[in-house]
Coordinates of C-alpha atoms in Angstrom, one line a residue:
X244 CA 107.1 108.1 90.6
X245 CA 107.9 106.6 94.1
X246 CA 111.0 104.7 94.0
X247 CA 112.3 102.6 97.0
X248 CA 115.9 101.7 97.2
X249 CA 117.2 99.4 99.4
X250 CA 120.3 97.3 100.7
X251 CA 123.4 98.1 100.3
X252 CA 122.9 101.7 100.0
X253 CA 126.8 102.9 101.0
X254 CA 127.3 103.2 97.0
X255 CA 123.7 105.4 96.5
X256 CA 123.9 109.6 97.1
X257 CA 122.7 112.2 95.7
X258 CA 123.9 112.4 92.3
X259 CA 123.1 108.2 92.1
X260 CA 119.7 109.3 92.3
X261 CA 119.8 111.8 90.5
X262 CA 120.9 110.1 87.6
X263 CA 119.1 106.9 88.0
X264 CA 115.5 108.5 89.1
X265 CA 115.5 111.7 87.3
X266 CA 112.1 113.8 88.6
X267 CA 111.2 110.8 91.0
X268 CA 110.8 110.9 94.4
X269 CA 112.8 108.5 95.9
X270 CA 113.5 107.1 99.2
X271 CA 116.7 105.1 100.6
X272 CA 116.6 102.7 103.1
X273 CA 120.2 101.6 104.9
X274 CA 119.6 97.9 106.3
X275 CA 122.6 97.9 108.2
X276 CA 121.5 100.7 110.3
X277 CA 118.7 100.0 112.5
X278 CA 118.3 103.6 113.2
X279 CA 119.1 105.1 110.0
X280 CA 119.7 108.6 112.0
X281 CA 118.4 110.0 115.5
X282 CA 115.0 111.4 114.1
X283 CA 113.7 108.0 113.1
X284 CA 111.4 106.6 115.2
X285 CA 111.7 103.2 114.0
X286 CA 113.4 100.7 116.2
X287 CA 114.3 98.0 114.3
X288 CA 114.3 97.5 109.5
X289 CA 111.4 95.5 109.6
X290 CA 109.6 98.4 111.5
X291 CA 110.7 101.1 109.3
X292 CA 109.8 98.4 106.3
X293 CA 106.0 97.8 107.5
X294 CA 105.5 102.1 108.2
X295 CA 107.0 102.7 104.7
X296 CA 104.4 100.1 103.2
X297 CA 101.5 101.7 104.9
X298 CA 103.0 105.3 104.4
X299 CA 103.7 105.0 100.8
X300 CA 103.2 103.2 97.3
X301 CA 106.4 102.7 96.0
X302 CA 105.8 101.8 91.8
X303 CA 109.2 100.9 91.6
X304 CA 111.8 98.7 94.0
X305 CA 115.8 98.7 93.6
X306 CA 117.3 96.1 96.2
X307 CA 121.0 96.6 95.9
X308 CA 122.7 93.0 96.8
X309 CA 125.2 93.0 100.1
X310 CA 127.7 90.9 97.6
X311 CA 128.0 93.9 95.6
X312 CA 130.7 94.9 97.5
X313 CA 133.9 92.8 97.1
X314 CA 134.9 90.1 99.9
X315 CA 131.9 91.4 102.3
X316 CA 131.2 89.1 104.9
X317 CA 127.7 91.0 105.9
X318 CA 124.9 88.0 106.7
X319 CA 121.8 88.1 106.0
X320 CA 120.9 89.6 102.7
X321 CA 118.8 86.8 101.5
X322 CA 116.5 87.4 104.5
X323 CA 116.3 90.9 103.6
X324 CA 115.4 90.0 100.0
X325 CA 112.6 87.8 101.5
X326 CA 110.7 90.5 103.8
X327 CA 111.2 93.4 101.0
X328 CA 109.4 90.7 98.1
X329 CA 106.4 90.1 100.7
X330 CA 106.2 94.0 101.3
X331 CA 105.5 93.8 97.3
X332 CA 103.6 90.6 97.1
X333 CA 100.3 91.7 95.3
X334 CA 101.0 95.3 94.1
X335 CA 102.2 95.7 90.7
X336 CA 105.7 96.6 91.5
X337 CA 108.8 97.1 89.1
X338 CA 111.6 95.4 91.2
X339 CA 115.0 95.1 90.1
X340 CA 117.6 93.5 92.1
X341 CA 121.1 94.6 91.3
X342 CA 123.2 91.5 92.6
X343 CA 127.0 90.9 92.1
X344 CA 129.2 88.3 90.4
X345 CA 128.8 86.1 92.9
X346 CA 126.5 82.8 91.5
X347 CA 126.2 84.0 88.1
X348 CA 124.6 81.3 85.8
X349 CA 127.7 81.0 83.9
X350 CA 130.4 81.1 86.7
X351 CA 132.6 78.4 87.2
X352 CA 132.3 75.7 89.7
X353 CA 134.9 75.9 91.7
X354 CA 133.5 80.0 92.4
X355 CA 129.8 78.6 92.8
X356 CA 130.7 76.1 95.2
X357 CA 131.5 78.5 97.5
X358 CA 129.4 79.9 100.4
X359 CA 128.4 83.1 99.0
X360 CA 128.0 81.7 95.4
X361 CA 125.3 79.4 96.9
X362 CA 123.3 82.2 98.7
X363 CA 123.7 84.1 95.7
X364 CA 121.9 81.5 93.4
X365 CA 119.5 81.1 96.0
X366 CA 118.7 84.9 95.9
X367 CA 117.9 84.6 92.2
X368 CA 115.7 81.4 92.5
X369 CA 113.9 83.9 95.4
X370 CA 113.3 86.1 92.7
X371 CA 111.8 83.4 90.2
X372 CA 109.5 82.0 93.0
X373 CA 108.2 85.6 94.1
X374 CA 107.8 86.3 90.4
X375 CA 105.8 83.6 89.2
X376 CA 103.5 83.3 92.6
X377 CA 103.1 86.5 93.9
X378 CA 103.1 88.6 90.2
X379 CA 105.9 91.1 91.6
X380 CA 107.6 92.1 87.9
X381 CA 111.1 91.1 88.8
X382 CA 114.1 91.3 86.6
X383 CA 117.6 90.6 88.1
X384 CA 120.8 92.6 87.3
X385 CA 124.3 90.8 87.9
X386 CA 126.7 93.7 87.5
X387 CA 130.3 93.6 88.6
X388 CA 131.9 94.6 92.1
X389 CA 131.1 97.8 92.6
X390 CA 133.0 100.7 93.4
X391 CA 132.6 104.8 94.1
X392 CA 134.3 108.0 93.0
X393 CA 132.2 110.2 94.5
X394 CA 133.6 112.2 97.3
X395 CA 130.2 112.3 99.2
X396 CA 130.7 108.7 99.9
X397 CA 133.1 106.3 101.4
X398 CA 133.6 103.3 99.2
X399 CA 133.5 100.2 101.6
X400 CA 135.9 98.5 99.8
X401 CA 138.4 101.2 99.0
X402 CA 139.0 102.7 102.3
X403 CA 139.7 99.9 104.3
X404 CA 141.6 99.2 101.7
X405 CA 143.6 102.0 101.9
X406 CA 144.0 102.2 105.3
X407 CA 145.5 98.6 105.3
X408 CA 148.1 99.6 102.4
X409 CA 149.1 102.7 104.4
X410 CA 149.9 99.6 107.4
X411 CA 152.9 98.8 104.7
X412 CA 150.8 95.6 103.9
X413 CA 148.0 94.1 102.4
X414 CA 146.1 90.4 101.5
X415 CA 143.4 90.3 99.0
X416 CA 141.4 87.3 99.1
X417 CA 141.6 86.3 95.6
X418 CA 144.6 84.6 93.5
X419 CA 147.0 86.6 91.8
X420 CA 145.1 85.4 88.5
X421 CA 141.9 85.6 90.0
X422 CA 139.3 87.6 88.1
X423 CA 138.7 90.7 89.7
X424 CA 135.2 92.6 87.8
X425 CA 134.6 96.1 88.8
X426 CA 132.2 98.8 87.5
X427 CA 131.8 102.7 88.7
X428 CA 128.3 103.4 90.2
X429 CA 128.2 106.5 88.4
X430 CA 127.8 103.5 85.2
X431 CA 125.2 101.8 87.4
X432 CA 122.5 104.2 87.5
X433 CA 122.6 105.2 83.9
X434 CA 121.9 101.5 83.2
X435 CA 119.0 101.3 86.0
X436 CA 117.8 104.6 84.6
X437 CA 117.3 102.6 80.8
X438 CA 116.3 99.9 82.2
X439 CA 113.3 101.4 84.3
X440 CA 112.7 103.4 80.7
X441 CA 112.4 100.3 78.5
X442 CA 110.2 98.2 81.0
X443 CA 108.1 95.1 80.4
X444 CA 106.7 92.9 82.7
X445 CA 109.0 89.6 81.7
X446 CA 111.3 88.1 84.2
X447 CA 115.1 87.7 83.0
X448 CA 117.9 87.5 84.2
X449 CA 120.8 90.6 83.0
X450 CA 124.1 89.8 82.9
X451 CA 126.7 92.7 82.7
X452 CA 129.8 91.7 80.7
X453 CA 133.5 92.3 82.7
X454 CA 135.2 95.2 79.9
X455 CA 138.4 95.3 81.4
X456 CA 139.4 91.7 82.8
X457 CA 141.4 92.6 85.2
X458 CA 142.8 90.5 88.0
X459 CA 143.9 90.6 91.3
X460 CA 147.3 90.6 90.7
X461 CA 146.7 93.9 88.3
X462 CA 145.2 95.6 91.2
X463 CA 148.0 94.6 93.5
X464 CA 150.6 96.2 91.4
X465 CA 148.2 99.4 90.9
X466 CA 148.3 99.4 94.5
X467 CA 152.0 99.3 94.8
X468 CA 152.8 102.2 92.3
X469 CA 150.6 104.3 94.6
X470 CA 152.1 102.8 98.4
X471 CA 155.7 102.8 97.7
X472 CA 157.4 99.9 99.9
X473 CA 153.7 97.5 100.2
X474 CA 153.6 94.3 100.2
X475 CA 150.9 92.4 98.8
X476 CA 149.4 89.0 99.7
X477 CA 147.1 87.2 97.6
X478 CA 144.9 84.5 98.6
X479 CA 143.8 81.4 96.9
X480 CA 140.1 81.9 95.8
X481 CA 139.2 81.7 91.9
X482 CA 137.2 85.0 91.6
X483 CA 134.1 85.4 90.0
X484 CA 133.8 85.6 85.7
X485 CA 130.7 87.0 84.5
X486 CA 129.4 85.5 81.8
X487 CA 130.2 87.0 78.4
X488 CA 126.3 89.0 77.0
X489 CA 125.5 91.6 74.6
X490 CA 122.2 92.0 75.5
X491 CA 123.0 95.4 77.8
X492 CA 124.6 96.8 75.3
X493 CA 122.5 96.2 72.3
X494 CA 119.0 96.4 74.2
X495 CA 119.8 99.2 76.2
X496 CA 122.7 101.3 74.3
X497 CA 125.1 101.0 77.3
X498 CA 129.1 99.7 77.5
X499 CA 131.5 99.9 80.6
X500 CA 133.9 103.3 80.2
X501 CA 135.2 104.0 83.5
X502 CA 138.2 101.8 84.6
X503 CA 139.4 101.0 87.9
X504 CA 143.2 101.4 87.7
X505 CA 142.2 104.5 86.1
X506 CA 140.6 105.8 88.7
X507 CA 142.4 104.4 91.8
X508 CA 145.2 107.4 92.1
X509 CA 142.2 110.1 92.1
X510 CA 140.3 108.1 94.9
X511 CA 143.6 107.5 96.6
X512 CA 144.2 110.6 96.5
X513 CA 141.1 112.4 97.8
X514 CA 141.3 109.6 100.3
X515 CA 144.8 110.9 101.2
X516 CA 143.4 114.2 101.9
X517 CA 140.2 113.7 103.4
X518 CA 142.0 110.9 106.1
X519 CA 144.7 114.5 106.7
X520 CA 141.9 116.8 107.6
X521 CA 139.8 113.9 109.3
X522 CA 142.9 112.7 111.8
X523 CA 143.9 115.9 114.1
X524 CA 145.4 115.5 116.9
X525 CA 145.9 118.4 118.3
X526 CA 142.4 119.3 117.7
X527 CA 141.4 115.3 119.1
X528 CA 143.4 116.5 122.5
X529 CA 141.7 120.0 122.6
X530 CA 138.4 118.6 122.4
X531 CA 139.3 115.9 125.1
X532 CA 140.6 118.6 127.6
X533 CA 137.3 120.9 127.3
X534 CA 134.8 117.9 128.0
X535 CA 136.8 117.5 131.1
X536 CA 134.7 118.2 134.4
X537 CA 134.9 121.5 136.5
X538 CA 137.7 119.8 139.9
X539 CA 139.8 118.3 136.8
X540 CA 140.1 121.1 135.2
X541 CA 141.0 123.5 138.5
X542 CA 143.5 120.4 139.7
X543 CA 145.0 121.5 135.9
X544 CA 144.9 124.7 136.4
X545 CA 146.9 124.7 139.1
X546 CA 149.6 122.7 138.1
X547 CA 149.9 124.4 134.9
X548 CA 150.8 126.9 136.9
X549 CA 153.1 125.6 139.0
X550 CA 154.9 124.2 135.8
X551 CA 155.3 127.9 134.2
X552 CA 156.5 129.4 137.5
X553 CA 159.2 126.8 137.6
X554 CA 159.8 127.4 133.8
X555 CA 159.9 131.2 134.4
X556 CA 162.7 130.8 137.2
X557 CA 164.8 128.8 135.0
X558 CA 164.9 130.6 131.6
X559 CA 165.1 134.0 133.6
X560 CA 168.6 134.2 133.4
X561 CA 168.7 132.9 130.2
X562 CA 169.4 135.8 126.8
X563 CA 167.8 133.4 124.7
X564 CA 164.6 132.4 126.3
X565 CA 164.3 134.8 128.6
X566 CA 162.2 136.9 126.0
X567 CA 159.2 134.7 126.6
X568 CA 157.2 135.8 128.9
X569 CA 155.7 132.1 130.4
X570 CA 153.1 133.5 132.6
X571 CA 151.4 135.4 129.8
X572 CA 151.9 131.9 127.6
X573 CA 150.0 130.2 130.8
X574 CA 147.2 132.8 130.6
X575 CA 146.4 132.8 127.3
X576 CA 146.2 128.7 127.6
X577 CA 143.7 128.6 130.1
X578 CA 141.8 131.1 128.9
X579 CA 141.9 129.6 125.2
X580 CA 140.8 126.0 126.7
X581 CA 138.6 126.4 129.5
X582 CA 136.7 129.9 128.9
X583 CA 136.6 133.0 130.5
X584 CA 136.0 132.4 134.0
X585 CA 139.3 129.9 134.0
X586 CA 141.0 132.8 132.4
X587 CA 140.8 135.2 134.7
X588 CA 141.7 132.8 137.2
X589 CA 145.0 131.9 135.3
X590 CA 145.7 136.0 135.0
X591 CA 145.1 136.1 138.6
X592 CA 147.8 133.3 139.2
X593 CA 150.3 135.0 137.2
X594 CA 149.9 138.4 138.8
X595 CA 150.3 136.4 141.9
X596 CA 153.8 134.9 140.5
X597 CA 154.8 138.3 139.0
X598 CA 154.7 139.9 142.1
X599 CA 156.3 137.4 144.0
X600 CA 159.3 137.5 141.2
X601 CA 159.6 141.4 141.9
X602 CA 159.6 141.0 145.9
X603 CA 162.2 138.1 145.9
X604 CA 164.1 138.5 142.7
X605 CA 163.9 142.5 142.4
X606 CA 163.5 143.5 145.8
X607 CA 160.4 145.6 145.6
X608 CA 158.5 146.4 148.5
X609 CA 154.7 146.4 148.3
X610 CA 154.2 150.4 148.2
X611 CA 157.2 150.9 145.3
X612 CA 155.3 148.2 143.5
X613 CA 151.4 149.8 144.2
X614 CA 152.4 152.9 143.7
X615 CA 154.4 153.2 140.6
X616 CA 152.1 153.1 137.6
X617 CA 154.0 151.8 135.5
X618 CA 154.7 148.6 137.2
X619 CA 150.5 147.8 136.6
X620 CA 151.1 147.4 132.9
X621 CA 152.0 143.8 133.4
X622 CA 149.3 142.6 135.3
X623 CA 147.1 145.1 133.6
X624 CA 148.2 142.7 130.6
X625 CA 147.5 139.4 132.0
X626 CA 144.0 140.1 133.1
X627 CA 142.7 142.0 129.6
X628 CA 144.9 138.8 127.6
X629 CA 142.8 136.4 129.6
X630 CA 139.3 138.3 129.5
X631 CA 140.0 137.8 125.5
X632 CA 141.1 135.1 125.4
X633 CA 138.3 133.2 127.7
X634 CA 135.6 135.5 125.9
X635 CA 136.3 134.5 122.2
X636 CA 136.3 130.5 123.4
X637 CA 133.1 131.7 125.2
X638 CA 131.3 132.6 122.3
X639 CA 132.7 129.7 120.0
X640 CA 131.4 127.2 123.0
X641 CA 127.6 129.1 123.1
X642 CA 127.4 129.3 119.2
X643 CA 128.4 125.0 119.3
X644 CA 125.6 124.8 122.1
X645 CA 122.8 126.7 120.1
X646 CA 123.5 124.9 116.9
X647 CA 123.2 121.5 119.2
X648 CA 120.4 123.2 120.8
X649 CA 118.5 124.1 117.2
X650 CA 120.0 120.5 116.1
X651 CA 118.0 118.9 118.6
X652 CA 114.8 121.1 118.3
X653 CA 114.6 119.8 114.7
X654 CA 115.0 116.8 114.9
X655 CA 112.4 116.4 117.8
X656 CA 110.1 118.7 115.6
X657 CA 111.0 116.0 112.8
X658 CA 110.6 112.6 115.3
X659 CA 107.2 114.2 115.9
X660 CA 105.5 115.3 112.7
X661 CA 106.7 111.7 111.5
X662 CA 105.1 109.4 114.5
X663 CA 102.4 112.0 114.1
X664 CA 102.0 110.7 110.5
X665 CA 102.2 107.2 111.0
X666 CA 99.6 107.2 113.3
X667 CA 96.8 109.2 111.7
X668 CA 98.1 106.5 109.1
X669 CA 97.4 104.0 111.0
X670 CA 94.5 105.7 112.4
X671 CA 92.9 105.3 109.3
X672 CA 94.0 102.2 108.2
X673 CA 91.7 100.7 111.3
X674 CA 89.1 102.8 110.7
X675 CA 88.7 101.2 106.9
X676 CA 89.1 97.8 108.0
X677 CA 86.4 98.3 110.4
X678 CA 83.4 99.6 108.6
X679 CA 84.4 97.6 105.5
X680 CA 85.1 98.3 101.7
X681 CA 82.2 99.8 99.6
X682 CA 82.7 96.4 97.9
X683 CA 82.3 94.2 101.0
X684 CA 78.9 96.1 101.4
X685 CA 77.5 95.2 97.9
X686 CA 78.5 91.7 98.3
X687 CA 76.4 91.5 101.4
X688 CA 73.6 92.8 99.5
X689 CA 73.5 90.5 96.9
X690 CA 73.6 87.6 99.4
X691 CA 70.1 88.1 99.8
X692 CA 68.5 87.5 96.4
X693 CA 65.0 88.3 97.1
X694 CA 65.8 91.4 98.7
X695 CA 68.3 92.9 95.9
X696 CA 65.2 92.1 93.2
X697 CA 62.2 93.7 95.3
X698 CA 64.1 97.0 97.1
X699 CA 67.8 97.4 96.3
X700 CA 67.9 100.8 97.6
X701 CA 66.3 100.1 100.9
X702 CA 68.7 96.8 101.7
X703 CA 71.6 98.8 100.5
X704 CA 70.6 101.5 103.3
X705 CA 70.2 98.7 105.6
X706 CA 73.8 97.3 105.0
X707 CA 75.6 100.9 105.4
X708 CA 73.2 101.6 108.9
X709 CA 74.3 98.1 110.1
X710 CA 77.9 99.3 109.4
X711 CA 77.8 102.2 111.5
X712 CA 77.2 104.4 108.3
X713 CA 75.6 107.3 107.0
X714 CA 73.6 106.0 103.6
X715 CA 73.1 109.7 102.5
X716 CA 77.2 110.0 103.9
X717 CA 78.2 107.3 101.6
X718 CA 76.6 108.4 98.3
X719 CA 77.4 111.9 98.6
X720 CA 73.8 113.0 99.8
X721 CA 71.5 110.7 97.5
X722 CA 70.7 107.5 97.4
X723 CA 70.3 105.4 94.0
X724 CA 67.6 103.6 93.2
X725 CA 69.0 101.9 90.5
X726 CA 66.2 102.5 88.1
X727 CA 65.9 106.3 85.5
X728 CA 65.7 108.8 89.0
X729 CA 67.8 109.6 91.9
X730 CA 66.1 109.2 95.1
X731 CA 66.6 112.3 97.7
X732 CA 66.6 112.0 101.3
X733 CA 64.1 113.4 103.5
X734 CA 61.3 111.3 102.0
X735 CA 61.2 112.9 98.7
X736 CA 61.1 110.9 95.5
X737 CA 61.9 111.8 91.8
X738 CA 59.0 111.9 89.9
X739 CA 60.8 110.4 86.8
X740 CA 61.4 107.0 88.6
X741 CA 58.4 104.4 89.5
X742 CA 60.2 102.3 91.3
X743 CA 61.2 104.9 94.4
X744 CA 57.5 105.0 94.6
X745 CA 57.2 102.3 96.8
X746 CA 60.5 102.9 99.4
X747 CA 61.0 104.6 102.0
X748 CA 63.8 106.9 102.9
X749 CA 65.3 108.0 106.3

């Protein structure tokens, strides 16, 4: 089947689909990003919206509510909602909208008085109204805050989280008492999965039950144990209680088993080690000093150099650092950074300072120097240190620039097979809707009653010529005559049919 999923995707992968959709094709749509990568052609979501109607038939429609993710303050999801139920309007579409516990029917006031509580309910009396009028088979889902283990994702809840408690504070928005519902979307798309199994074509309204009741204040101190020294702030908002129901877990064999707090030291954790490898700085200032342009990096160049001469004069008549050799350090750091050519620049620069040291410091004269050959080795040194050095980040630098280079060529390869098939889509969209449906035609026929009882055959031809159309093109070679025979083109006539005896054929 084609499944379209859309919303508030940041919880959906791989394995989501996987495990929701097995053996379906399915395709995700981010709203949020109005480019969803740099091969899309599409400008803007309501673009990418109208080419996936005309490109596709989706046979079934998850819409993943924005107030799934706890204290979002994303707009416009009811909006959303609207342009994706008009996409469906007259198709016979299963559609499930998974929303959160925000406006459920059994909430308390105080939690549906708020802003998002009111949008919410006003979400699900969109889907009632799209449902009766325009026959889209709707049911609604109201599942708890969701959250994600997977380590393909980010969670958009947890990491900011996370990087707020590493800050040595935090404020969560609801009470310390405040319910705080939570399910794993790993649990999520086993219930869609039975859900889209056991189908029918009756709007409800499912409510999934909150297993664990926890609170704020529970994940505060959860919090705590794992960010030693943290302090937590807690808000005054009342939460959201879902309504106690059964019916998920008698109709559909499914119960909540993966908590939170159980869960929250492994996705801290991986969180912990993915923020490690992602924050470098080192690497962050290598990068920076190899985008630099060509006079910056010859200005640093030089006073690199400067700054290792004067480093090799002091620690020269030092016993402790003097086994350094700083002009060798020098080479292999501009070669290492900025590439071959830069290195042997640098190794020319410290053959340069080397034999200065030896004329002023040792008191060699220039043909002691030349023509000793042991007194090359040095500079014999710098040059072949820098030539490596500048060579290997040579190679690294070509091998980024042809995997940018292939990068690219794919994903212009990809921008242009896809506008390529929206427009022979297009392409023939027009050219239906200007020579008409087949049934179009035989209304047109029987508009003229006198006609369709004396020569059907020959006002049918007349219709499809009128149209621009080949009769014989239309019927596969043949015409009908609507009597025992089939009537051939080129004049011919069956001889088992009486009527064809008196029409005439092009």
């Amino acid at each position: 089947m084609e499944v379209l999923v859309v919303g508030n995707t940041a919880y959906v992968d791989d394995d989501f689909c996987a495990k929701a959709f097995p053996g379906d094709h399915v395709q995700v749509v981010a709203v949020q990003d109005t480019r969803r990568d740099e091969s899309s052609p599409h400008a803007s979501w309501k673009e990418l919206l109208q080419h996936l109607d005309q490109a596709y038939e989706f046979e079934r429609v998850v819409y993943l509510s924005n107030y799934l993710t706890p204290h979002t303050d994303t707009v416009g999801d009811i909006e959303t909602l609207r342009s994706v139920f008009r996409a469906c309007a007259g198709r016979r579409i299963q559609l499930l909208y998974v929303a959160g516990p925000a406006g459920a029917e059994g909430a308390a006031d105080a939690a549906g008085r708020t802003g998002k509580g009111i949008i919410a309910r006003a979400s699900n009396d969109l889907c009632r109204y799209y449902a009766a009028r325009e026959g889209v088979q709707t049911k609604i889902l109201r599942v708890p805050f969701l959250y994600t283990a997977s380590a393909a994702l980010e969670d958009p809840f947890l990491v900011p989280l996370f990087d707020a408690c590493s800050t040595g504070s935090v404020a969560l928005q609801g009470a310390e008492d405040a319910a705080f519902p939570l399910l794993c979307t790993e649990e999520l798309a086993v219930l869609v999965r039975r859900i889209f199994d056991s189908w029918d074509d009756n709007f409800e309204t499912l409510d999934v039950a909150d297993a664990f009741h926890h609170t704020a204040g529970e994940v505060g101190e959860a919090l705590k144990a794992l960010f030693s020294g943290l302090s937590v702030a807690y808000g005054d908002s009342a939460g959201y209680a879902l309504p106690v129901s059964d019916v998920v877990r008698v109709r559909y064999g499914w119960f909540q088993r993966y908590d939170l707090l159980r869960d929250l030291s492994t996705i801290q954790a991986r969180w912990d080690a993915g923020r490690a490898k992602k924050v470098n700085p080192l690497r962050a200032a290598i990068d920076r000093i190899q985008m630099r342009s060509l006079p910056i990096k010859c200005l640093e160049t030089g006073v690199a150099w400067v700054l290792f001469e004067v480093l090799e004069h002091l620690f020269s008549q030092s016993v402790q650092l003097n086994v350094l050799d700083y002009r060798l350090l020098y080479v292999v750091l501009i070669g290492t950074l900025y590439g071959l050519d830069f290195g042997l620049v640098a190794a020319l620069l410290a053959s340069v300072g080397l034999a200065a040291s030896y004329f002023t410091q040792y008191g060699y004269t220039f043909q002691g120097l030349f023509y000793e050959p042991s007194n090359w080795l040095p500079f014999i040194a710098y040059f072949v240190v820098g030539a490596v050095c500048g060579y290997v980040q040579l190679r690294n630098s070509e091998a980024i620039r042809a995997e940018r280079d292939q990068n690219e060529l794919v994903r212009n390869r990809n921008t242009f097979l896809t506008q390529l098939y929206h427009d022979a889509i297009e392409d023939k969209r027009v050219q239906t809707s200007d020579r008409g449906s087949p049934q179009q035609l035989w209304q047109d026929l029987c508009r003229d009653a006198g006609a369709r009882r004396a020569q059907p055959t020959r006002h049918l031809s007349q219709v499809l010529r009128a149209s621009g159309r080949d009769p014989r093109e239309r019927f596969g070679g043949d015409l009908p005559c609507f009597g025992r025979g089939i009537c051939t083109p080129g004049g011919s006539k069956s001889r088992d049919c009486r009527r064809c005896r008196t029409l005439a054929h092009a």
